[in-house]
Amino acid sequence: MGTKSLKGRDLLGIADLSKDEIEQLLHLAKELKSGERSLLCNKVLGLLFYKASTRTRVSFTVAMYQLGGQALDLNPKVTQVGRGEPISDTARVLDRYLDILAVRTYKQEDIETFANYAEIPVINALSDLEHPCQILADLLTIKECFGTVSGINLTFLGDGNNVAHSLLLGGALMGMNVRLATPNNYQAKPEIVEKAKQIANNDAQISIGNDPIAAVRGAQVIYTDVWASMGQETSADERIPVFQPYQVNEQLLSYAEKDAIVLHCLPAHRGEEITSEVLEGKHSRVWDQAENRMHAQKALLAALLGDS
Ligand code: CP
Ligand code: NVA
C-alpha cells in the first residue's frame, strides 16, 4: 500500500495510518528532504490552532510554501469560531474554501467534529489526546540515526500525555519497543496502552512503569516532554516535585545505551524535565528532530492531497 491510499483521508491519531503507510511517508519525507518539488501548486492549507505553537505552525506553513502551495492562519481569536460559531458550521464553510485543514485543540472530540463535517482531509496538529505529526517526525529522526525504527528501544520519561500516547501507538505500529516511566498518578490512558499492546501484538514490547532507572536501561532513544502540557498550567508547580525523579539528566542517561540519542518534542523547560547539559549535549538530536517536523509534514500533505 503506497501513499496514494492516503488521498482524502484524515489524520486524527497516529494509528489512523498503517505500518506500510508510515513507511511510505518516511520514504517520501527523505526524498523531499533532498530536493523541493512543486507538488501542491494552488493548494491551500488552513491552520486553526486553539493553542500556542511555533514548530507545528511554522513547519506546516513553510512546507506548503516550499511545495508550491499556501497556508492560511485561521486564528480562532479573530475568526467566528472563537466567538461561538459551531465547529460543525465552521467546518462545512472552511471545506468550501480550503484543500486541507490542520487543527490544534484541547478536546480530541473537537477535531473529530471538524473531520465529520469537512470533506477535506483534517489533520490533528495536537490535541490533549495525541500529537501524530510529532511522532512522524520522531520516527524519521530515529530512522536517520539508527537506519531503522523496528526493534529500537525507546523510553519516554515524564507525563503520560499526548506525545506519550502517540509514541505508544506509533511505536507499536512500527515494531519499536516503547517503555513509559511516569509517576503513578500521571500514567498514560489505559485505553491507549491497551490499544498499543493490541497493535504491537508480538512485534514490539509495550511496557508501562514508574521506575525511571529500570526504564532507561538498554534504551537507545530517551524521550521526554514537559511535565505540564498546555491547559495544565495551574497544576505545573505541584507537578515539579512529583516528576523530579524522571528528569532526563547526565546521571539518568548513564544507564542508557552508550550511543543513545535524546529527543524532546520542544518547547523544553530546562532544569525541569531535562537539564540544559543534556539538551545541549552530544546525545541530543532535538534540533534535527524539530527540522524533521517540516519534512515529515511535507510528505503527509502531499500524500493526503494525493499528489505524492
Ligand atoms: N513540538 C511542537 O508541536 O511544538 P509547537 O507547540 O511549537 O508546535
Ligand atoms: N505535551 C505538550 C506538547 C507540546 C508540543 C503539550 O501538549 O503542551
PDB file of N, CA, C and O in Angstrom, residues 57 76 92 217 279:
ATOM      1  N   ARG A  57       3.078  25.203  13.598  1.00  0.00           N
ATOM      2  CA  ARG A  57       2.560  26.277  12.752  1.00  0.00           C
ATOM      3  C   ARG A  57       3.559  26.628  11.637  1.00  0.00           C
ATOM      4  O   ARG A  57       3.222  26.673  10.463  1.00  0.00           O
ATOM      5  N   PRO A  76      -8.378  31.330  15.948  1.00  0.00           N
ATOM      6  CA  PRO A  76      -9.756  31.358  16.466  1.00  0.00           C
ATOM      7  C   PRO A  76     -10.114  32.689  17.126  1.00  0.00           C
ATOM      8  O   PRO A  76     -11.290  33.052  17.183  1.00  0.00           O
ATOM      9  N   ARG A  92     -17.976  23.092   7.747  1.00  0.00           N
ATOM     10  CA  ARG A  92     -18.615  22.995   6.426  1.00  0.00           C
ATOM     11  C   ARG A  92     -18.267  24.188   5.532  1.00  0.00           C
ATOM     12  O   ARG A  92     -18.175  24.054   4.309  1.00  0.00           O
ATOM     13  N   ARG A 217      17.442   1.575  31.287  1.00  0.00           N
ATOM     14  CA  ARG A 217      18.449   0.544  30.994  1.00  0.00           C
ATOM     15  C   ARG A 217      18.205  -0.069  29.610  1.00  0.00           C
ATOM     16  O   ARG A 217      17.108  -0.519  29.318  1.00  0.00           O
ATOM     17  N   LEU A 279      20.193  18.611  27.044  1.00  0.00           N
ATOM     18  CA  LEU A 279      19.546  19.184  25.852  1.00  0.00           C
ATOM     19  C   LEU A 279      20.588  19.702  24.860  1.00  0.00           C
ATOM     20  O   LEU A 279      20.424  19.590  23.645  1.00  0.00           O
TER      21      LEU A 279
END
